[in-house]
PDB file of C-alpha atoms in Angstrom:
ATOM      1  CA  MET A   1     144.111 211.032  18.418  1.00 44.00           C
ATOM      2  CA  SER A   2     144.605 214.707  17.522  1.00 45.00           C
ATOM      3  CA  VAL A   3     145.905 216.130  14.292  1.00 42.00           C
ATOM      4  CA  ALA A   4     149.163 216.756  16.123  1.00 43.00           C
ATOM      5  CA  ALA A   5     149.697 213.021  16.529  1.00 48.00           C
ATOM      6  CA  SER A   6     152.568 211.255  14.816  1.00 45.00           C
ATOM      7  CA  ALA A   7     151.990 210.623  11.137  1.00 53.00           C
ATOM      8  CA  ASP A   8     152.233 206.881  11.809  1.00 68.00           C
ATOM      9  CA  ALA A   9     150.229 206.743  15.060  1.00 73.00           C
ATOM     10  CA  TRP A  10     147.012 205.904  13.204  1.00 83.00           C
ATOM     11  CA  ARG A  11     148.504 202.592  12.078  1.00 86.00           C
ATOM     12  CA  ALA A  12     147.843 201.162  15.542  1.00 88.00           C
ATOM     13  CA  GLN A  13     144.142 201.205  14.642  1.00 91.00           C
ATOM     14  CA  LEU A  14     144.815 198.757  11.806  1.00 92.00           C
ATOM     15  CA  GLY A  15     145.693 195.977  14.238  1.00 91.00           C
ATOM     16  CA  GLU A  16     147.683 193.102  12.755  1.00 92.00           C
ATOM     17  CA  ARG A  17     146.448 193.765   9.225  1.00 93.00           C
ATOM     18  CA  SER A  18     148.277 195.965   6.750  1.00 95.00           C
ATOM     19  CA  PHE A  19     146.847 199.146   5.291  1.00 96.00           C
ATOM     20  CA  GLU A  20     146.809 197.422   1.908  1.00 97.00           C
ATOM     21  CA  ASP A  21     144.634 194.628   3.348  1.00 97.00           C
ATOM     22  CA  TRP A  22     142.172 197.176   4.700  1.00 97.00           C
ATOM     23  CA  ARG A  23     142.121 198.958   1.356  1.00 98.00           C
ATOM     24  CA  GLN A  24     141.253 195.698  -0.382  1.00 98.00           C
ATOM     25  CA  ASP A  25     138.231 195.414   1.938  1.00 98.00           C
ATOM     26  CA  PHE A  26     137.360 199.039   1.191  1.00 98.00           C
ATOM     27  CA  ASP A  27     137.539 198.462  -2.553  1.00 98.00           C
ATOM     28  CA  ARG A  28     135.523 195.216  -2.338  1.00 98.00           C
ATOM     29  CA  ASP A  29     132.790 196.204   0.127  1.00 98.00           C
ATOM     30  CA  GLY A  30     132.724 199.987  -0.238  1.00 98.00           C
ATOM     31  CA  TYR A  31     133.171 200.587   3.484  1.00 98.00           C
ATOM     32  CA  VAL A  32     135.348 199.758   6.505  1.00 98.00           C
ATOM     33  CA  VAL A  33     134.699 200.144  10.248  1.00 98.00           C
ATOM     34  CA  PHE A  34     137.215 200.863  13.020  1.00 97.00           C
ATOM     35  CA  PRO A  35     135.779 200.472  16.552  1.00 97.00           C
ATOM     36  CA  LYS A  36     136.505 202.905  19.386  1.00 96.00           C
ATOM     37  CA  VAL A  37     138.990 205.187  17.652  1.00 96.00           C
ATOM     38  CA  LEU A  38     138.096 208.090  19.961  1.00 96.00           C
ATOM     39  CA  GLY A  39     138.279 207.969  23.745  1.00 96.00           C
ATOM     40  CA  GLU A  40     135.714 209.299  26.176  1.00 97.00           C
ATOM     41  CA  ALA A  41     137.619 212.555  26.752  1.00 97.00           C
ATOM     42  CA  GLU A  42     137.584 213.315  23.020  1.00 97.00           C
ATOM     43  CA  LEU A  43     133.896 212.434  22.772  1.00 98.00           C
ATOM     44  CA  SER A  44     133.109 214.711  25.711  1.00 98.00           C
ATOM     45  CA  ARG A  45     134.846 217.650  24.006  1.00 98.00           C
ATOM     46  CA  LEU A  46     132.902 217.049  20.818  1.00 98.00           C
ATOM     47  CA  ARG A  47     129.577 216.782  22.644  1.00 98.00           C
ATOM     48  CA  ALA A  48     130.291 219.967  24.608  1.00 98.00           C
ATOM     49  CA  ALA A  49     131.126 221.900  21.431  1.00 98.00           C
ATOM     50  CA  LEU A  50     127.915 220.695  19.780  1.00 98.00           C
ATOM     51  CA  ALA A  51     125.638 221.231  22.784  1.00 98.00           C
ATOM     52  CA  PRO A  52     124.691 224.889  22.145  1.00 98.00           C
ATOM     53  CA  HIS A  53     123.882 224.179  18.510  1.00 97.00           C
ATOM     54  CA  LEU A  54     121.857 221.050  19.217  1.00 97.00           C
ATOM     55  CA  GLY A  55     120.165 222.949  22.030  1.00 96.00           C
ATOM     56  CA  ARG A  56     118.487 225.196  19.439  1.00 96.00           C
ATOM     57  CA  ASN A  57     116.617 222.042  18.345  1.00 95.00           C
ATOM     58  CA  ILE A  58     116.288 223.099  14.714  1.00 93.00           C
ATOM     59  CA  ARG A  59     114.669 220.187  12.878  1.00 94.00           C
ATOM     60  CA  GLY A  60     115.168 219.125   9.271  1.00 93.00           C
ATOM     61  CA  ARG A  61     113.203 220.815   6.504  1.00 92.00           C
ATOM     62  CA  ASN A  62     112.184 217.659   4.657  1.00 89.00           C
ATOM     63  CA  PRO A  63     112.287 213.850   4.919  1.00 88.00           C
ATOM     64  CA  PHE A  64     115.829 213.721   3.550  1.00 89.00           C
ATOM     65  CA  GLU A  65     117.244 216.016   6.248  1.00 90.00           C
ATOM     66  CA  GLY A  66     114.927 214.326   8.734  1.00 93.00           C
ATOM     67  CA  LEU A  67     111.818 215.950  10.196  1.00 92.00           C
ATOM     68  CA  ALA A  68     112.853 214.647  13.634  1.00 95.00           C
ATOM     69  CA  THR A  69     116.565 215.291  13.148  1.00 97.00           C
ATOM     70  CA  ASN A  70     118.923 218.124  14.081  1.00 97.00           C
ATOM     71  CA  ARG A  71     121.592 218.902  11.488  1.00 97.00           C
ATOM     72  CA  VAL A  72     124.517 221.200  12.274  1.00 98.00           C
ATOM     73  CA  TYR A  73     126.435 222.503   9.247  1.00 97.00           C
ATOM     74  CA  ALA A  74     129.601 224.618   8.798  1.00 96.00           C
ATOM     75  CA  MET A  75     131.140 222.870  11.765  1.00 97.00           C
ATOM     76  CA  LEU A  76     134.680 224.224  11.440  1.00 98.00           C
ATOM     77  CA  ALA A  77     133.223 227.704  11.833  1.00 97.00           C
ATOM     78  CA  LYS A  78     131.581 226.675  15.104  1.00 97.00           C
ATOM     79  CA  SER A  79     134.540 225.176  16.971  1.00 97.00           C
ATOM     80  CA  PRO A  80     138.163 224.256  16.170  1.00 97.00           C
ATOM     81  CA  VAL A  81     137.530 221.012  18.071  1.00 97.00           C
ATOM     82  CA  PHE A  82     135.993 219.543  14.931  1.00 98.00           C
ATOM     83  CA  ALA A  83     139.233 220.012  12.981  1.00 97.00           C
ATOM     84  CA  ASP A  84     140.610 216.951  14.788  1.00 94.00           C
ATOM     85  CA  LEU A  85     137.936 214.823  13.109  1.00 96.00           C
ATOM     86  CA  VAL A  86     138.224 216.475   9.708  1.00 98.00           C
ATOM     87  CA  ALA A  87     142.006 215.965   9.611  1.00 97.00           C
ATOM     88  CA  HIS A  88     142.144 212.708  11.559  1.00 97.00           C
ATOM     89  CA  PRO A  89     145.104 210.712  10.202  1.00 96.00           C
ATOM     90  CA  LEU A  90     143.263 207.373  10.075  1.00 97.00           C
ATOM     91  CA  ALA A  91     140.405 208.799   8.023  1.00 98.00           C
ATOM     92  CA  LEU A  92     142.738 210.809   5.802  1.00 97.00           C
ATOM     93  CA  ALA A  93     144.890 207.758   5.043  1.00 97.00           C
ATOM     94  CA  PHE A  94     141.916 206.219   3.200  1.00 98.00           C
ATOM     95  CA  VAL A  95     140.659 209.514   1.804  1.00 98.00           C
ATOM     96  CA  GLU A  96     144.031 210.455   0.308  1.00 98.00           C
ATOM     97  CA  ALA A  97     144.589 206.944  -1.053  1.00 97.00           C
ATOM     98  CA  ASP A  98     141.282 207.192  -2.947  1.00 98.00           C
ATOM     99  CA  LEU A  99     141.111 210.888  -3.841  1.00 98.00           C
ATOM    100  CA  GLY A 100     144.714 212.096  -3.776  1.00 97.00           C
ATOM    101  CA  PRO A 101     146.662 214.240  -1.304  1.00 96.00           C
ATOM    102  CA  ASP A 102     145.104 217.427  -2.698  1.00 97.00           C
ATOM    103  CA  CYS A 103     141.583 216.319  -1.720  1.00 98.00           C
ATOM    104  CA  LEU A 104     139.179 218.821  -0.176  1.00 98.00           C
ATOM    105  CA  LEU A 105     136.554 218.836   2.534  1.00 98.00           C
ATOM    106  CA  SER A 106     133.218 218.673   0.708  1.00 98.00           C
ATOM    107  CA  ALA A 107     130.915 218.867   3.739  1.00 98.00           C
ATOM    108  CA  CYS A 108     131.017 218.407   7.492  1.00 98.00           C
ATOM    109  CA  LEU A 109     127.863 218.084   9.567  1.00 98.00           C
ATOM    110  CA  ALA A 110     126.462 216.595  12.733  1.00 98.00           C
ATOM    111  CA  ILE A 111     123.296 214.488  12.483  1.00 98.00           C
ATOM    112  CA  ASN A 112     121.244 213.954  15.625  1.00 98.00           C
ATOM    113  CA  LEU A 113     118.279 211.562  15.153  1.00 98.00           C
ATOM    114  CA  HIS A 114     115.508 212.006  17.695  1.00 98.00           C
ATOM    115  CA  PRO A 115     113.158 209.203  18.781  1.00 98.00           C
ATOM    116  CA  GLY A 116     110.526 208.538  16.156  1.00 95.00           C
ATOM    117  CA  GLU A 117     112.658 209.583  13.197  1.00 96.00           C
ATOM    118  CA  ALA A 118     111.885 207.558  10.046  1.00 94.00           C
ATOM    119  CA  ALA A 119     114.445 205.919   7.796  1.00 95.00           C
ATOM    120  CA  GLN A 120     115.986 208.145   5.134  1.00 95.00           C
ATOM    121  CA  PRO A 121     115.668 207.422   1.428  1.00 94.00           C
ATOM    122  CA  TRP A 122     118.591 205.477  -0.021  1.00 96.00           C
ATOM    123  CA  HIS A 123     121.289 207.658  -1.563  1.00 96.00           C
ATOM    124  CA  TYR A 124     124.995 207.825  -2.308  1.00 97.00           C
ATOM    125  CA  ASP A 125     127.049 210.819  -1.295  1.00 97.00           C
ATOM    126  CA  ASP A 126     128.701 211.740  -4.592  1.00 97.00           C
ATOM    127  CA  SER A 127     125.485 211.606  -6.637  1.00 95.00           C
ATOM    128  CA  HIS A 128     125.580 215.378  -7.162  1.00 94.00           C
ATOM    129  CA  TYR A 129     128.343 214.885  -9.740  1.00 94.00           C
ATOM    130  CA  ALA A 130     125.756 213.181 -11.979  1.00 88.00           C
ATOM    131  CA  TRP A 131     128.229 210.948 -13.796  1.00 92.00           C
ATOM    132  CA  PRO A 132     126.860 207.632 -15.042  1.00 94.00           C
ATOM    133  CA  ARG A 133     127.406 204.559 -12.886  1.00 95.00           C
ATOM    134  CA  PRO A 134     129.276 202.288 -12.555  1.00 97.00           C
ATOM    135  CA  ARG A 135     132.289 204.530 -12.095  1.00 96.00           C
ATOM    136  CA  PRO A 136     135.072 205.204  -9.611  1.00 96.00           C
ATOM    137  CA  SER A 137     133.976 207.013  -6.488  1.00 97.00           C
ATOM    138  CA  LEU A 138     134.364 210.779  -6.416  1.00 98.00           C
ATOM    139  CA  GLY A 139     134.128 210.999  -2.648  1.00 98.00           C
ATOM    140  CA  VAL A 140     134.777 209.382   0.703  1.00 98.00           C
ATOM    141  CA  SER A 141     132.485 209.915   3.691  1.00 98.00           C
ATOM    142  CA  ALA A 142     133.531 209.437   7.306  1.00 98.00           C
ATOM    143  CA  PHE A 143     130.886 208.541   9.891  1.00 98.00           C
ATOM    144  CA  TRP A 144     132.024 209.174  13.472  1.00 98.00           C
ATOM    145  CA  ALA A 145     129.767 207.595  16.095  1.00 98.00           C
ATOM    146  CA  ILE A 146     129.535 210.161  18.900  1.00 98.00           C
ATOM    147  CA  ASP A 147     126.843 207.992  20.486  1.00 98.00           C
ATOM    148  CA  GLU A 148     126.639 204.240  20.152  1.00 98.00           C
ATOM    149  CA  THR A 149     124.752 203.415  16.957  1.00 98.00           C
ATOM    150  CA  THR A 150     122.466 200.388  16.806  1.00 98.00           C
ATOM    151  CA  ALA A 151     119.863 198.909  14.488  1.00 97.00           C
ATOM    152  CA  GLU A 152     117.220 200.279  16.866  1.00 98.00           C
ATOM    153  CA  ASN A 153     118.426 203.872  17.244  1.00 98.00           C
ATOM    154  CA  GLY A 154     119.034 204.686  13.579  1.00 97.00           C
ATOM    155  CA  ALA A 155     122.503 203.411  12.741  1.00 98.00           C
ATOM    156  CA  THR A 156     123.492 204.175   9.164  1.00 98.00           C
ATOM    157  CA  GLU A 157     122.280 201.349   6.930  1.00 98.00           C
ATOM    158  CA  ILE A 158     124.539 200.285   4.076  1.00 98.00           C
ATOM    159  CA  ILE A 159     124.367 197.865   1.165  1.00 98.00           C
ATOM    160  CA  PRO A 160     127.799 196.198   0.985  1.00 98.00           C
ATOM    161  CA  GLY A 161     129.226 196.115  -2.509  1.00 98.00           C
ATOM    162  CA  SER A 162     126.653 198.560  -3.887  1.00 98.00           C
ATOM    163  CA  HIS A 163     129.367 201.084  -4.742  1.00 98.00           C
ATOM    164  CA  LEU A 164     130.027 198.890  -7.791  1.00 98.00           C
ATOM    165  CA  TRP A 165     126.421 198.866  -9.005  1.00 97.00           C
ATOM    166  CA  GLY A 166     125.361 200.595 -12.189  1.00 96.00           C
ATOM    167  CA  GLU A 167     121.930 201.593 -10.906  1.00 86.00           C
ATOM    168  CA  ALA A 168     121.282 205.329 -10.512  1.00 84.00           C
ATOM    169  CA  ALA A 169     118.080 204.559  -8.564  1.00 90.00           C
ATOM    170  CA  ILE A 170     116.836 201.679  -6.411  1.00 93.00           C
ATOM    171  CA  ASP A 171     113.571 200.982  -4.568  1.00 92.00           C
ATOM    172  CA  GLY A 172     113.135 203.619  -1.884  1.00 91.00           C
ATOM    173  CA  SER A 173     115.917 205.854  -3.209  1.00 93.00           C
ATOM    174  CA  ILE A 174     116.013 209.614  -3.094  1.00 82.00           C
ATOM    175  CA  ALA A 175     113.571 211.550  -5.286  1.00 84.00           C
ATOM    176  CA  PRO A 176     112.634 215.241  -5.675  1.00 77.00           C
ATOM    177  CA  GLU A 177     109.713 214.942  -3.251  1.00 79.00           C
ATOM    178  CA  HIS A 178     112.114 214.045  -0.435  1.00 81.00           C
ATOM    179  CA  PHE A 179     113.332 217.662  -0.524  1.00 81.00           C
ATOM    180  CA  SER A 180     109.894 219.291  -0.582  1.00 73.00           C
ATOM    181  CA  SER A 181     107.507 217.162   1.477  1.00 70.00           C
ATOM    182  CA  LYS A 182     106.761 218.004   5.105  1.00 69.00           C
ATOM    183  CA  THR A 183     105.197 214.618   5.766  1.00 67.00           C
ATOM    184  CA  PRO A 184     107.198 211.553   6.837  1.00 64.00           C
ATOM    185  CA  ALA A 185     106.612 208.341   4.932  1.00 62.00           C
ATOM    186  CA  SER A 186     103.926 206.123   6.458  1.00 61.00           C
ATOM    187  CA  ALA A 187     105.815 202.978   5.417  1.00 73.00           C
ATOM    188  CA  ASP A 188     109.370 202.034   4.507  1.00 85.00           C
ATOM    189  CA  PRO A 189     109.577 201.386   0.756  1.00 81.00           C
ATOM    190  CA  GLY A 190     113.347 200.935   1.038  1.00 87.00           C
ATOM    191  CA  ALA A 191     113.475 197.929   3.365  1.00 90.00           C
ATOM    192  CA  ARG A 192     115.995 195.435   1.935  1.00 94.00           C
ATOM    193  CA  ALA A 193     117.284 192.002   2.896  1.00 95.00           C
ATOM    194  CA  ASP A 194     120.801 192.811   1.652  1.00 96.00           C
ATOM    195  CA  ALA A 195     121.219 195.926   3.833  1.00 97.00           C
ATOM    196  CA  ILE A 196     123.015 195.931   7.173  1.00 97.00           C
ATOM    197  CA  ALA A 197     123.000 198.450  10.022  1.00 98.00           C
ATOM    198  CA  ALA A 198     126.462 199.844  10.807  1.00 98.00           C
ATOM    199  CA  ALA A 199     126.217 199.253  14.560  1.00 98.00           C
ATOM    200  CA  MET A 200     129.206 200.869  16.291  1.00 98.00           C
ATOM    201  CA  PRO A 201     130.290 201.702  19.842  1.00 98.00           C
ATOM    202  CA  ALA A 202     130.685 205.397  20.609  1.00 98.00           C
ATOM    203  CA  GLY A 203     133.992 206.689  19.266  1.00 98.00           C
ATOM    204  CA  SER A 204     134.033 204.384  16.246  1.00 98.00           C
ATOM    205  CA  LEU A 205     134.681 205.354  12.638  1.00 98.00           C
ATOM    206  CA  MET A 206     133.106 204.067   9.435  1.00 98.00           C
ATOM    207  CA  LEU A 207     134.489 205.126   6.071  1.00 98.00           C
ATOM    208  CA  ALA A 208     132.353 204.729   2.952  1.00 98.00           C
ATOM    209  CA  LYS A 209     133.009 205.344  -0.711  1.00 98.00           C
ATOM    210  CA  GLY A 210     130.976 208.094  -2.331  1.00 98.00           C
ATOM    211  CA  THR A 211     129.164 205.590  -4.578  1.00 98.00           C
ATOM    212  CA  LEU A 212     127.993 203.317  -1.712  1.00 98.00           C
ATOM    213  CA  TRP A 213     124.201 203.193  -1.305  1.00 98.00           C
ATOM    214  CA  HIS A 214     123.281 203.987   2.309  1.00 98.00           C
ATOM    215  CA  ARG A 215     120.708 205.770   4.452  1.00 97.00           C
ATOM    216  CA  GLY A 216     120.094 206.856   8.012  1.00 97.00           C
ATOM    217  CA  GLY A 217     118.011 204.268   9.841  1.00 96.00           C
ATOM    218  CA  ALA A 218     114.832 204.802  11.860  1.00 96.00           C
ATOM    219  CA  ASN A 219     115.186 205.661  15.542  1.00 97.00           C
ATOM    220  CA  ARG A 220     112.824 203.349  17.425  1.00 97.00           C
ATOM    221  CA  THR A 221     114.296 204.076  20.849  1.00 98.00           C
ATOM    222  CA  SER A 222     113.612 206.739  23.477  1.00 98.00           C
ATOM    223  CA  ARG A 223     117.006 208.484  23.091  1.00 98.00           C
ATOM    224  CA  PRO A 224     118.641 210.514  20.303  1.00 98.00           C
ATOM    225  CA  ARG A 225     121.548 209.177  18.217  1.00 98.00           C
ATOM    226  CA  LEU A 226     124.414 211.504  17.245  1.00 98.00           C
ATOM    227  CA  ILE A 227     127.068 211.159  14.547  1.00 98.00           C
ATOM    228  CA  ILE A 228     129.453 213.593  12.817  1.00 98.00           C
ATOM    229  CA  THR A 229     130.169 213.071   9.130  1.00 98.00           C
ATOM    230  CA  PRO A 230     133.023 214.849   7.335  1.00 98.00           C
ATOM    231  CA  GLN A 231     132.852 214.183   3.594  1.00 98.00           C
ATOM    232  CA  TYR A 232     135.704 214.607   1.130  1.00 98.00           C
ATOM    233  CA  CYS A 233     136.065 215.145  -2.626  1.00 98.00           C
ATOM    234  CA  PRO A 234     138.924 215.282  -5.156  1.00 98.00           C
ATOM    235  CA  GLY A 235     140.761 218.590  -5.362  1.00 97.00           C
ATOM    236  CA  TRP A 236     139.509 219.241  -8.887  1.00 97.00           C
ATOM    237  CA  THR A 237     135.789 219.005  -8.026  1.00 97.00           C
ATOM    238  CA  ARG A 238     133.450 221.460  -6.340  1.00 96.00           C
ATOM    239  CA  PRO A 239     132.637 220.716  -2.669  1.00 97.00           C
ATOM    240  CA  LEU A 240     129.019 220.421  -1.552  1.00 97.00           C
ATOM    241  CA  GLU A 241     129.378 223.190   1.035  1.00 97.00           C
ATOM    242  CA  ASN A 242     131.013 226.463   0.023  1.00 97.00           C
ATOM    243  CA  MET A 243     133.806 226.295   2.581  1.00 96.00           C
ATOM    244  CA  SER A 244     135.331 229.675   1.772  1.00 92.00           C
ATOM    245  CA  LEU A 245     132.044 231.287   2.880  1.00 95.00           C
ATOM    246  CA  ALA A 246     131.084 228.781   5.581  1.00 96.00           C
ATOM    247  CA  VAL A 247     134.444 229.199   7.362  1.00 97.00           C
ATOM    248  CA  PRO A 248     135.651 232.805   7.007  1.00 94.00           C
ATOM    249  CA  PRO A 249     139.418 233.497   6.795  1.00 95.00           C
ATOM    250  CA  ALA A 250     139.453 234.957  10.309  1.00 95.00           C
ATOM    251  CA  ILE A 251     138.346 231.578  11.666  1.00 96.00           C
ATOM    252  CA  ALA A 252     140.344 229.445   9.225  1.00 96.00           C
ATOM    253  CA  ARG A 253     143.476 231.281  10.331  1.00 96.00           C
ATOM    254  CA  GLY A 254     143.271 229.583  13.741  1.00 96.00           C
ATOM    255  CA  LEU A 255     142.832 226.026  12.427  1.00 97.00           C
ATOM    256  CA  PRO A 256     145.581 223.412  12.034  1.00 96.00           C
ATOM    257  CA  PRO A 257     147.431 223.558   8.682  1.00 96.00           C
ATOM    258  CA  ARG A 258     145.952 220.308   7.317  1.00 97.00           C
ATOM    259  CA  ALA A 259     142.432 221.502   8.095  1.00 97.00           C
ATOM    260  CA  GLN A 260     143.203 224.775   6.286  1.00 97.00           C
ATOM    261  CA  GLU A 261     144.343 222.824   3.225  1.00 97.00           C
ATOM    262  CA  LEU A 262     141.166 220.746   3.247  1.00 98.00           C
ATOM    263  CA  LEU A 263     139.103 223.950   3.313  1.00 97.00           C
ATOM    264  CA  GLY A 264     140.770 225.066   0.079  1.00 96.00           C
ATOM    265  CA  TYR A 265     143.837 226.944   1.280  1.00 96.00           C
ATOM    266  CA  SER A 266     145.862 224.677  -0.955  1.00 95.00           C
ATOM    267  CA  ILE A 267     146.845 224.194  -4.586  1.00 94.00           C
ATOM    268  CA  ARG A 268     146.160 221.305  -6.909  1.00 94.00           C
ATOM    269  CA  PRO A 269     149.206 221.225  -9.190  1.00 93.00           C
ATOM    270  CA  PRO A 270     150.114 223.099 -11.161  1.00 92.00           C
ATOM    271  CA  PHE A 271     148.028 226.068  -9.954  1.00 92.00           C
ATOM    272  CA  MET A 272     144.343 225.190  -9.482  1.00 93.00           C
ATOM    273  CA  GLY A 273     142.958 227.174  -6.557  1.00 94.00           C
ATOM    274  CA  TYR A 274     145.103 230.307  -6.762  1.00 94.00           C
ATOM    275  CA  VAL A 275     143.847 233.690  -5.515  1.00 93.00           C
ATOM    276  CA  ASP A 276     144.944 236.783  -7.411  1.00 90.00           C
ATOM    277  CA  GLY A 277     147.768 234.757  -8.929  1.00 92.00           C
ATOM    278  CA  ARG A 278     149.113 233.586  -5.556  1.00 92.00           C
ATOM    279  CA  HIS A 279     148.807 230.619  -3.188  1.00 93.00           C
ATOM    280  CA  PRO A 280     145.533 230.975  -1.234  1.00 93.00           C
ATOM    281  CA  LYS A 281     147.301 230.419   2.067  1.00 93.00           C
ATOM    282  CA  ARG A 282     148.812 233.902   1.676  1.00 91.00           C
ATOM    283  CA  LEU A 283     145.366 235.223   2.644  1.00 87.00           C
ATOM    284  CA  LEU A 284     145.802 233.732   6.103  1.00 90.00           C
ATOM    285  CA  GLU A 285     149.150 235.469   6.590  1.00 87.00           C
ATOM    286  CA  ARG A 286     147.680 238.975   6.444  1.00 74.00           C
TER     287      ARG A 286
END
C-alpha cells in the first residue's frame, strides 16, 4: 500500500475487528502485529534501495547498535521509496491516535543483524525524554519485517504489558557501558521468561508504544535479518534524529506531502514550528 492509497484502504488490514478493538489491544499489551502488510514487489523495492548502503557493511559502534549489525540512518535522504513506510496509513492510524495528527518522525533506520549478533540490552524507545514512569507513552515505533523474523534470527523481543511498568531499569537493561564497549556480552543477563519474540513473515508490521520494554534478539542462524523501523513522537517534542539536517530541503521537496509534514514541514497549532514567521512548507515552494 503506497501513501497514495485511499485513506480508508488500510482498514482492510484490520480484518473483521474494528479499529477501536485493535486500539484496546494496543493499550493493554503495548504492541500489535499485522502480518504480511507489504507484498513481494514492495519488499523488493525496499531491498533494492537499501542494497548499496548495506553493501558498505558498516557495523555498529557498540553493543547497543550491534557489533555485528548494519544500521542505516537518515533513510528519507537516501531514497523516496522509504516515504511509503514512514507515511503508511495503517501505521499512521495508530500513531496519530496516540500522539495526535501533528506528530513528527523521530527516527527512521534500517537494522540488519548478521549471524552471530548478540541480544541487545532491554530498552524502551522514548526513554530519552527522561520523564518518570509509569506515564503515557511519548512515542510509537513501527517495526517493518523486510525479512522474516524468527526467534532464531533475532526477532525483536518484547515484554507484553511492560509499557505500564514503573521501572526505569530492569535486569539486562541499557546502561552507559553499552554505548562505549567494543566487546559483546559473553552471556545474556536479560533472558526473561515473560518475554516473547515477535516472529513475523516478511512484509509484516509491528507497532509498539514508546514505553514498551523490548530488544533486538540474537541471530543464531547463518543469514542476516533485516527490518526498517520508523519511530514517531508528539509534535511538541524534539525528535531523536535532526530531520531538518538529515533530509535537506532539496530532497524533502520531492517527497509526498504527508512525509514532508512528518519531517517538520508542518505546524502544531497555533504556530509551533514556524520559520521566519511563516509556515515551514513555504521553504519547499522556493
